[in-house]
Tab-separated table of C-alpha atoms in Angstrom:
chain	number	residue	atom	x	y	z
A	1	UNK	CA	-10.471	33.872	-49.051
A	2	UNK	CA	-8.488	36.579	-48.073
A	3	UNK	CA	-10.580	39.597	-46.979
A	4	UNK	CA	-9.111	43.485	-47.069
A	5	UNK	CA	-10.064	46.554	-45.541
A	6	UNK	CA	-11.929	47.773	-48.926
A	7	UNK	CA	-14.702	45.890	-51.331
A	8	UNK	CA	-12.576	46.430	-54.541
A	9	UNK	CA	-8.989	44.963	-53.041
A	10	UNK	CA	-11.249	42.440	-52.225
A	11	UNK	CA	-12.891	41.360	-55.355
A	12	UNK	CA	-9.355	41.680	-57.445
A	13	UNK	CA	-7.613	39.374	-55.029
A	14	UNK	CA	-10.674	37.063	-55.564
A	15	UNK	CA	-10.070	36.614	-58.954
A	16	UNK	CA	-6.749	36.744	-59.227
A	17	UNK	CA	-6.763	33.506	-56.685
A	18	UNK	CA	-9.906	31.560	-58.617
A	19	UNK	CA	-8.733	33.689	-62.468
A	20	UNK	CA	-5.403	32.598	-62.616
A	21	UNK	CA	-7.452	28.886	-62.450
A	22	UNK	CA	-9.384	29.414	-64.990
A	23	UNK	CA	-6.477	30.617	-66.607
A	24	UNK	CA	-5.540	27.137	-66.086
A	25	UNK	CA	-7.857	25.437	-68.411
A	26	UNK	CA	-7.842	28.401	-70.801
A	27	UNK	CA	-4.581	28.417	-71.352
A	28	UNK	CA	-2.933	24.920	-70.435
A	29	UNK	CA	-1.363	24.548	-67.482
A	30	UNK	CA	-1.513	20.432	-66.146
A	31	UNK	CA	-4.000	20.224	-63.438
A	32	UNK	CA	-3.081	16.968	-62.401
A	33	UNK	CA	0.774	18.993	-62.162
A	34	UNK	CA	-0.931	22.468	-60.921
A	35	UNK	CA	-3.667	20.701	-58.844
A	36	UNK	CA	-6.882	20.700	-57.936
A	37	UNK	CA	-5.331	22.071	-54.454
A	38	UNK	CA	-3.794	24.674	-55.930
A	39	UNK	CA	-4.026	26.442	-52.353
A	40	UNK	CA	-2.094	23.650	-50.903
A	41	UNK	CA	0.984	23.656	-53.074
A	42	UNK	CA	3.252	26.762	-51.476
A	43	UNK	CA	2.334	27.121	-47.586
A	44	UNK	CA	4.690	29.538	-45.825
A	45	UNK	CA	7.096	30.326	-48.056
A	46	UNK	CA	10.374	32.520	-47.578
A	47	UNK	CA	10.346	35.148	-51.040
A	48	UNK	CA	12.885	37.469	-51.963
A	49	UNK	CA	11.193	40.314	-54.836
A	50	UNK	CA	13.941	42.474	-56.249
A	51	UNK	CA	12.549	46.557	-57.539
A	52	UNK	CA	8.964	45.667	-55.283
A	53	UNK	CA	8.479	48.954	-53.892
A	54	UNK	CA	6.411	49.922	-57.047
A	55	UNK	CA	5.174	48.802	-60.135
A	56	UNK	CA	5.149	44.962	-61.342
A	57	UNK	CA	6.898	44.009	-58.371
A	58	UNK	CA	4.612	45.468	-55.474
A	59	UNK	CA	1.994	44.005	-57.398
A	60	UNK	CA	3.757	40.617	-56.843
A	61	UNK	CA	3.966	41.288	-53.651
A	62	UNK	CA	0.576	41.911	-53.062
A	63	UNK	CA	-0.788	39.390	-54.198
A	64	UNK	CA	1.611	36.776	-53.007
A	65	UNK	CA	0.970	38.460	-49.193
A	66	UNK	CA	-2.832	38.198	-49.802
A	67	UNK	CA	-3.257	34.397	-50.453
A	68	UNK	CA	-3.543	32.251	-47.026
A	69	UNK	CA	-0.263	30.574	-46.995
A	70	UNK	CA	1.094	33.500	-45.141
A	71	UNK	CA	4.613	33.434	-46.709
A	72	UNK	CA	7.376	35.490	-45.795
A	73	UNK	CA	8.808	38.306	-48.182
A	74	UNK	CA	12.161	39.926	-48.243
A	75	UNK	CA	11.859	43.189	-50.257
A	76	UNK	CA	15.098	43.474	-52.087
A	77	UNK	CA	14.596	48.104	-53.359
A	78	UNK	CA	17.468	50.316	-53.898
A	79	UNK	CA	16.189	52.846	-51.384
A	80	UNK	CA	14.984	51.864	-47.855
A	81	UNK	CA	13.186	54.398	-47.469
A	82	UNK	CA	10.321	53.918	-50.363
A	83	UNK	CA	10.420	50.513	-49.297
A	84	UNK	CA	9.288	51.406	-46.063
A	85	UNK	CA	6.541	54.019	-46.994
A	86	UNK	CA	5.275	51.062	-49.681
A	87	UNK	CA	5.114	48.187	-47.152
A	88	UNK	CA	2.937	50.563	-44.627
A	89	UNK	CA	0.960	50.836	-47.283
A	90	UNK	CA	0.321	47.786	-48.049
A	91	UNK	CA	-0.098	47.194	-44.049
A	92	UNK	CA	-3.611	48.996	-44.728
A	93	UNK	CA	-4.926	46.325	-47.235
A	94	UNK	CA	-2.963	43.510	-45.581
A	95	UNK	CA	-3.063	43.796	-41.845
A	96	UNK	CA	-0.214	41.968	-40.161
A	97	UNK	CA	1.790	42.072	-43.694
A	98	UNK	CA	4.581	44.441	-41.695
A	99	UNK	CA	5.155	40.879	-39.363
A	100	UNK	CA	6.439	38.735	-41.993
A	101	UNK	CA	8.417	41.246	-44.144
A	102	UNK	CA	11.794	42.587	-44.386
A	103	UNK	CA	12.987	45.321	-46.649
A	104	UNK	CA	16.476	45.143	-47.616
A	105	UNK	CA	19.031	47.428	-49.465
A	106	UNK	CA	20.369	46.539	-53.158
A	107	UNK	CA	20.931	47.434	-56.034
A	108	UNK	CA	21.517	45.072	-58.908
A	109	UNK	CA	23.628	47.361	-60.997
A	110	UNK	CA	26.542	46.849	-58.089
A	111	UNK	CA	28.770	44.538	-57.323
A	112	UNK	CA	29.413	45.810	-53.508
A	113	UNK	CA	25.543	46.241	-53.359
A	114	UNK	CA	24.936	42.729	-54.604
A	115	UNK	CA	27.916	41.375	-52.035
A	116	UNK	CA	26.073	42.797	-48.856
A	117	UNK	CA	22.508	41.479	-49.575
A	118	UNK	CA	24.322	38.101	-50.304
A	119	UNK	CA	26.618	38.422	-46.623
A	120	UNK	CA	23.587	39.397	-45.252
A	121	UNK	CA	21.161	36.611	-46.372
A	122	UNK	CA	24.030	34.303	-45.410
A	123	UNK	CA	24.517	35.479	-41.839
A	124	UNK	CA	21.124	35.689	-41.024
A	125	UNK	CA	20.761	32.331	-41.875
A	126	UNK	CA	17.681	32.652	-43.646
A	127	UNK	CA	15.894	29.731	-46.026
A	128	UNK	CA	15.143	31.835	-49.043
A	129	UNK	CA	12.942	28.977	-51.429
A	130	UNK	CA	12.097	31.798	-54.232
A	131	UNK	CA	13.621	34.088	-55.492
A	132	UNK	CA	11.727	36.715	-57.867
A	133	UNK	CA	14.378	38.460	-60.477
A	134	UNK	CA	11.670	41.407	-60.955
A	135	UNK	CA	14.126	44.609	-60.787
A	136	UNK	CA	15.078	46.304	-64.065
A	137	UNK	CA	15.057	49.324	-66.041
A	138	UNK	CA	14.759	51.271	-69.585
A	139	UNK	CA	15.204	54.309	-70.671
A	140	UNK	CA	12.356	56.725	-71.753
A	141	UNK	CA	12.166	57.802	-75.138
A	142	UNK	CA	14.277	57.386	-78.614
A	143	UNK	CA	17.841	57.417	-76.623
A	144	UNK	CA	20.268	54.993	-77.846
A	145	UNK	CA	23.810	54.788	-77.722
A	146	UNK	CA	26.767	53.057	-76.178
A	147	UNK	CA	25.946	54.108	-72.580
A	148	UNK	CA	22.013	53.355	-72.744
A	149	UNK	CA	23.115	50.163	-73.845
A	150	UNK	CA	26.100	49.559	-71.301
A	151	UNK	CA	23.353	50.887	-68.050
A	152	UNK	CA	20.655	48.714	-69.544
A	153	UNK	CA	22.530	45.876	-69.708
A	154	UNK	CA	24.065	46.155	-66.356
A	155	UNK	CA	20.615	46.328	-63.958
A	156	UNK	CA	18.727	43.796	-66.664
A	157	UNK	CA	21.362	41.012	-67.847
A	158	UNK	CA	24.648	41.165	-66.392
A	159	UNK	CA	23.681	42.227	-62.641
A	160	UNK	CA	20.386	40.498	-62.473
A	161	UNK	CA	22.650	37.078	-63.169
A	162	UNK	CA	25.515	38.084	-60.634
A	163	UNK	CA	22.845	38.302	-57.799
A	164	UNK	CA	21.020	34.392	-59.059
A	165	UNK	CA	24.422	33.120	-59.021
A	166	UNK	CA	25.519	34.752	-55.581
A	167	UNK	CA	22.231	33.643	-54.097
A	168	UNK	CA	22.059	30.239	-55.873
A	169	UNK	CA	23.929	28.576	-52.952
A	170	UNK	CA	22.406	29.808	-50.032
A	171	UNK	CA	19.081	28.534	-51.481
A	172	UNK	CA	17.700	25.011	-50.402
A	173	UNK	CA	16.830	22.101	-53.027
A	174	UNK	CA	13.709	22.267	-54.563
A	175	UNK	CA	14.028	26.147	-54.813
A	176	UNK	CA	12.340	28.097	-57.351
A	177	UNK	CA	13.995	31.588	-59.271
A	178	UNK	CA	11.141	33.584	-61.689
A	179	UNK	CA	12.688	35.651	-64.345
A	180	UNK	CA	10.531	39.195	-64.771
A	181	UNK	CA	11.679	39.239	-68.730
A	182	UNK	CA	9.115	40.614	-71.410
A	183	UNK	CA	7.837	39.586	-74.630
A	184	UNK	CA	10.250	42.586	-76.079
A	185	UNK	CA	12.664	40.060	-75.737
A	186	UNK	CA	11.734	37.629	-78.615
A	187	UNK	CA	13.727	36.709	-81.202
A	188	UNK	CA	12.028	37.830	-84.036
A	189	UNK	CA	13.842	41.730	-83.066
A	190	UNK	CA	16.707	40.159	-84.731
A	191	UNK	CA	17.208	41.415	-87.798
A	192	UNK	CA	19.365	38.682	-88.819
A	193	UNK	CA	18.857	34.816	-89.217
A	194	UNK	CA	22.134	34.134	-88.223
A	195	UNK	CA	21.939	35.915	-85.106
A	196	UNK	CA	19.208	34.309	-84.261
A	197	UNK	CA	20.144	30.933	-85.076
A	198	UNK	CA	23.267	31.449	-82.704
A	199	UNK	CA	20.779	32.859	-79.469
A	200	UNK	CA	18.368	29.845	-80.278
A	201	UNK	CA	20.953	27.055	-79.947
A	202	UNK	CA	20.069	24.242	-78.003
A	203	UNK	CA	23.192	23.458	-76.892
A	204	UNK	CA	24.194	27.379	-76.451
A	205	UNK	CA	26.931	28.443	-73.313
A	206	UNK	CA	26.688	31.116	-70.950
A	207	UNK	CA	29.917	31.911	-72.631
A	208	UNK	CA	28.763	31.952	-75.932
A	209	UNK	CA	25.424	33.942	-74.266
A	210	UNK	CA	27.985	36.893	-72.825
A	211	UNK	CA	30.392	37.004	-76.188
A	212	UNK	CA	27.190	37.795	-77.976
A	213	UNK	CA	25.986	40.599	-75.517
A	214	UNK	CA	29.662	41.895	-75.861
A	215	UNK	CA	29.354	42.059	-79.253
A	216	UNK	CA	26.211	43.819	-79.325
A	217	UNK	CA	28.024	46.385	-77.252
A	218	UNK	CA	30.804	46.898	-79.740
A	219	UNK	CA	28.781	46.986	-82.310
A	220	UNK	CA	26.676	49.814	-81.211
A	221	UNK	CA	29.929	51.766	-80.057
A	222	UNK	CA	31.430	51.144	-83.664
A	223	UNK	CA	27.772	51.878	-84.848
A	224	UNK	CA	27.917	48.789	-86.896
A	225	UNK	CA	25.041	47.169	-85.199
A	226	UNK	CA	22.494	47.513	-87.552
A	227	UNK	CA	24.098	46.478	-90.504
A	228	UNK	CA	25.073	43.271	-88.357
A	229	UNK	CA	21.251	42.718	-87.321
A	230	UNK	CA	21.214	43.720	-84.147
A	231	UNK	CA	17.720	46.198	-83.249
A	232	UNK	CA	18.476	50.178	-82.148
A	233	UNK	CA	16.612	48.673	-78.948
A	234	UNK	CA	18.916	48.559	-75.335
A	235	UNK	CA	15.834	47.371	-73.403
A	236	UNK	CA	15.110	44.947	-75.909
A	237	UNK	CA	18.102	43.242	-76.442
A	238	UNK	CA	18.891	42.391	-72.951
A	239	UNK	CA	15.601	41.188	-72.170
A	240	UNK	CA	16.794	38.688	-75.187
A	241	UNK	CA	19.944	37.888	-73.409
A	242	UNK	CA	18.105	37.307	-70.322
A	243	UNK	CA	15.747	35.052	-72.098
A	244	UNK	CA	18.194	32.772	-73.100
A	245	UNK	CA	20.448	33.011	-69.728
A	246	UNK	CA	16.839	31.603	-68.345
A	247	UNK	CA	17.164	28.876	-70.640
A	248	UNK	CA	20.702	27.883	-69.608
A	249	UNK	CA	20.624	28.336	-66.148
A	250	UNK	CA	17.216	25.680	-66.079
A	251	UNK	CA	19.914	22.788	-67.438
A	252	UNK	CA	22.416	23.676	-65.741
A	253	UNK	CA	23.476	20.192	-64.293
A	254	UNK	CA	23.426	21.242	-60.429
A	255	UNK	CA	20.455	22.659	-60.657
A	256	UNK	CA	18.296	19.867	-62.406
A	257	UNK	CA	20.273	17.461	-59.311
A	258	UNK	CA	19.106	20.035	-56.562
A	259	UNK	CA	15.309	20.024	-58.083
A	260	UNK	CA	15.589	24.271	-58.387
A	261	UNK	CA	12.805	25.908	-60.842
A	262	UNK	CA	14.019	27.924	-63.465
A	263	UNK	CA	11.455	30.049	-65.016
A	264	UNK	CA	11.021	33.165	-67.058
A	265	UNK	CA	7.674	35.243	-68.424
A	266	UNK	CA	6.568	38.613	-69.257
A	267	UNK	CA	3.881	39.882	-67.001
A	268	UNK	CA	2.240	42.089	-70.282
A	269	UNK	CA	2.338	45.673	-71.197
A	270	UNK	CA	0.976	47.198	-67.259
A	271	UNK	CA	0.503	51.093	-66.330
A	272	UNK	CA	3.656	51.112	-64.555
A	273	UNK	CA	6.321	54.519	-64.471
A	274	UNK	CA	8.691	52.460	-66.980
A	275	UNK	CA	5.923	51.467	-69.374
A	276	UNK	CA	3.705	54.677	-69.292
A	277	UNK	CA	0.378	55.383	-68.259
A	278	UNK	CA	-1.303	54.117	-71.777
A	279	UNK	CA	-0.163	50.767	-71.168
A	280	UNK	CA	-3.954	48.408	-71.104
A	281	UNK	CA	-3.243	46.228	-68.043
A	282	UNK	CA	-3.025	46.894	-63.785
A	283	UNK	CA	0.053	46.172	-62.086
A	284	UNK	CA	-2.530	43.810	-60.240
A	285	UNK	CA	-3.074	41.468	-64.014
A	286	UNK	CA	0.297	41.912	-64.696
A	287	UNK	CA	1.454	40.136	-61.292
A	288	UNK	CA	-0.441	37.593	-62.421
A	289	UNK	CA	1.615	35.217	-64.334
A	290	UNK	CA	4.524	35.362	-61.855
A	291	UNK	CA	2.398	34.392	-59.153
A	292	UNK	CA	1.119	31.385	-61.027
A	293	UNK	CA	4.446	30.227	-61.329
A	294	UNK	CA	5.105	30.434	-57.604
A	295	UNK	CA	2.072	28.662	-56.863
A	296	UNK	CA	3.648	25.603	-59.223
A	297	UNK	CA	4.524	22.277	-56.847
A	298	UNK	CA	7.798	23.198	-55.631
A	299	UNK	CA	9.134	20.245	-58.165
A	300	UNK	CA	10.684	20.793	-61.569
A	301	UNK	CA	7.917	19.663	-64.422
A	302	UNK	CA	10.512	19.137	-67.488
A	303	UNK	CA	7.460	20.376	-69.711
A	304	UNK	CA	8.369	23.740	-67.934
A	305	UNK	CA	11.399	23.901	-66.768
A	306	UNK	CA	13.061	27.103	-68.673
A	307	UNK	CA	10.419	28.195	-69.920
A	308	UNK	CA	9.214	31.520	-71.254
A	309	UNK	CA	5.924	32.264	-69.888
A	310	UNK	CA	2.601	34.785	-71.065
A	311	UNK	CA	-0.673	34.834	-69.324
A	312	UNK	CA	0.212	31.381	-67.698
A	313	UNK	CA	0.960	29.815	-71.093
A	314	UNK	CA	4.525	28.701	-72.039
A	315	UNK	CA	5.256	30.745	-75.352
A	316	UNK	CA	7.660	30.379	-78.559
A	317	UNK	CA	10.577	32.913	-78.127
A	318	UNK	CA	10.525	33.287	-81.999
A	319	UNK	CA	7.267	34.424	-81.880
A	320	UNK	CA	6.081	38.275	-81.079
A	321	UNK	CA	2.191	37.828	-81.852
A	322	UNK	CA	0.336	36.591	-79.098
A	323	UNK	CA	-3.339	35.492	-79.111
A	324	UNK	CA	-6.276	37.401	-78.090
A	325	UNK	CA	-8.227	34.526	-77.605
A	326	UNK	CA	-5.766	34.108	-74.067
A	327	UNK	CA	-4.785	37.668	-73.289
A	328	UNK	CA	-7.440	38.507	-70.476
A	329	UNK	CA	-7.891	34.724	-69.303
A	330	UNK	CA	-6.713	35.608	-66.123
A	331	UNK	CA	-9.721	37.781	-65.350
A	332	UNK	CA	-12.371	35.367	-65.830
A	333	UNK	CA	-14.636	33.571	-62.491
A	334	UNK	CA	-13.227	30.016	-62.287
A	335	UNK	CA	-14.996	26.979	-62.903
A	336	UNK	CA	-15.423	23.971	-60.592
A	337	UNK	CA	-12.285	22.550	-59.476
A	338	UNK	CA	-13.320	19.315	-61.571
A	339	UNK	CA	-13.573	21.233	-64.393
A	340	UNK	CA	-9.413	21.252	-65.000
A	341	UNK	CA	-9.233	17.328	-65.204
A	342	UNK	CA	-8.063	17.291	-68.389
A	343	UNK	CA	-6.213	20.682	-68.692
A	344	UNK	CA	-2.446	20.353	-70.143
A	345	UNK	CA	-0.103	23.256	-71.511
A	346	UNK	CA	1.703	22.240	-74.889
A	347	UNK	CA	5.522	22.540	-74.466
A	348	UNK	CA	6.379	24.834	-77.396
A	349	UNK	CA	9.026	26.602	-76.523
């Protein structure tokens, strides 16, 4: 295993490597697919992580940088100064990480910022094989109005999609896209069965999804959102839309033809600036599920493509109640790899 400059961090990341294997056994990622040779599945990839100067994004960077595959990273952050400060701190924990990490400015709420980043990536000839869409935002407190909805959707939904679709042509075949979504974006947040059915249509199109997002905004403007079955929640509704977009992108014919994996996952309620200090999970724990998806083999498995994951388990978007037996499975000690040979993940989402 990779050893750090302090014992506590070494223990956390030893657990993050072997603990994720235990989660494979407990919650079902197919060991034949995830592989006994889990550490050999992703050698030296170039990974873009948005919004990773702090919070879950920083935890993901820290986790992946700690593993022995020698990945390279692009930190896509709003503030290059804060990104560099975070990288300096990470260098103290993982010596040498600065030599394989670049910090680039990106504000996914602004088209001009997205275009500058994409042009740089194209002109530099970067072979970006993994895109982790972590950047997101939420207003604190109980404030809710049309401006809250507009700003929240611009970052969490429209901007994330715009960035993803402009990056896709630059990514080689057999790449991977991971959306850091949320269990707040499950369909039972909607109060209308008709709305649930519209979102949950197996063949819903991007155009239909965007029309639903606009309908929510229009209903908030007209103050008819509750009457029409929407929740009083800009963040949750933006994540509902993102979760459904994950499904749509995953079954896109060009994406399938190019063998590009697409996943969404929830890191859980994590102690970050956005989620607050009362959240039960550490940043390191929140990073585990996204990192497990990076470490799936680099080819589409129809059982997992376009699915929503919680604690490394495929989870239905129609259900918000989480299985308490699996919530902390990533923190267990790993068994011998041979114990994983019959493990399978149910495809229920």
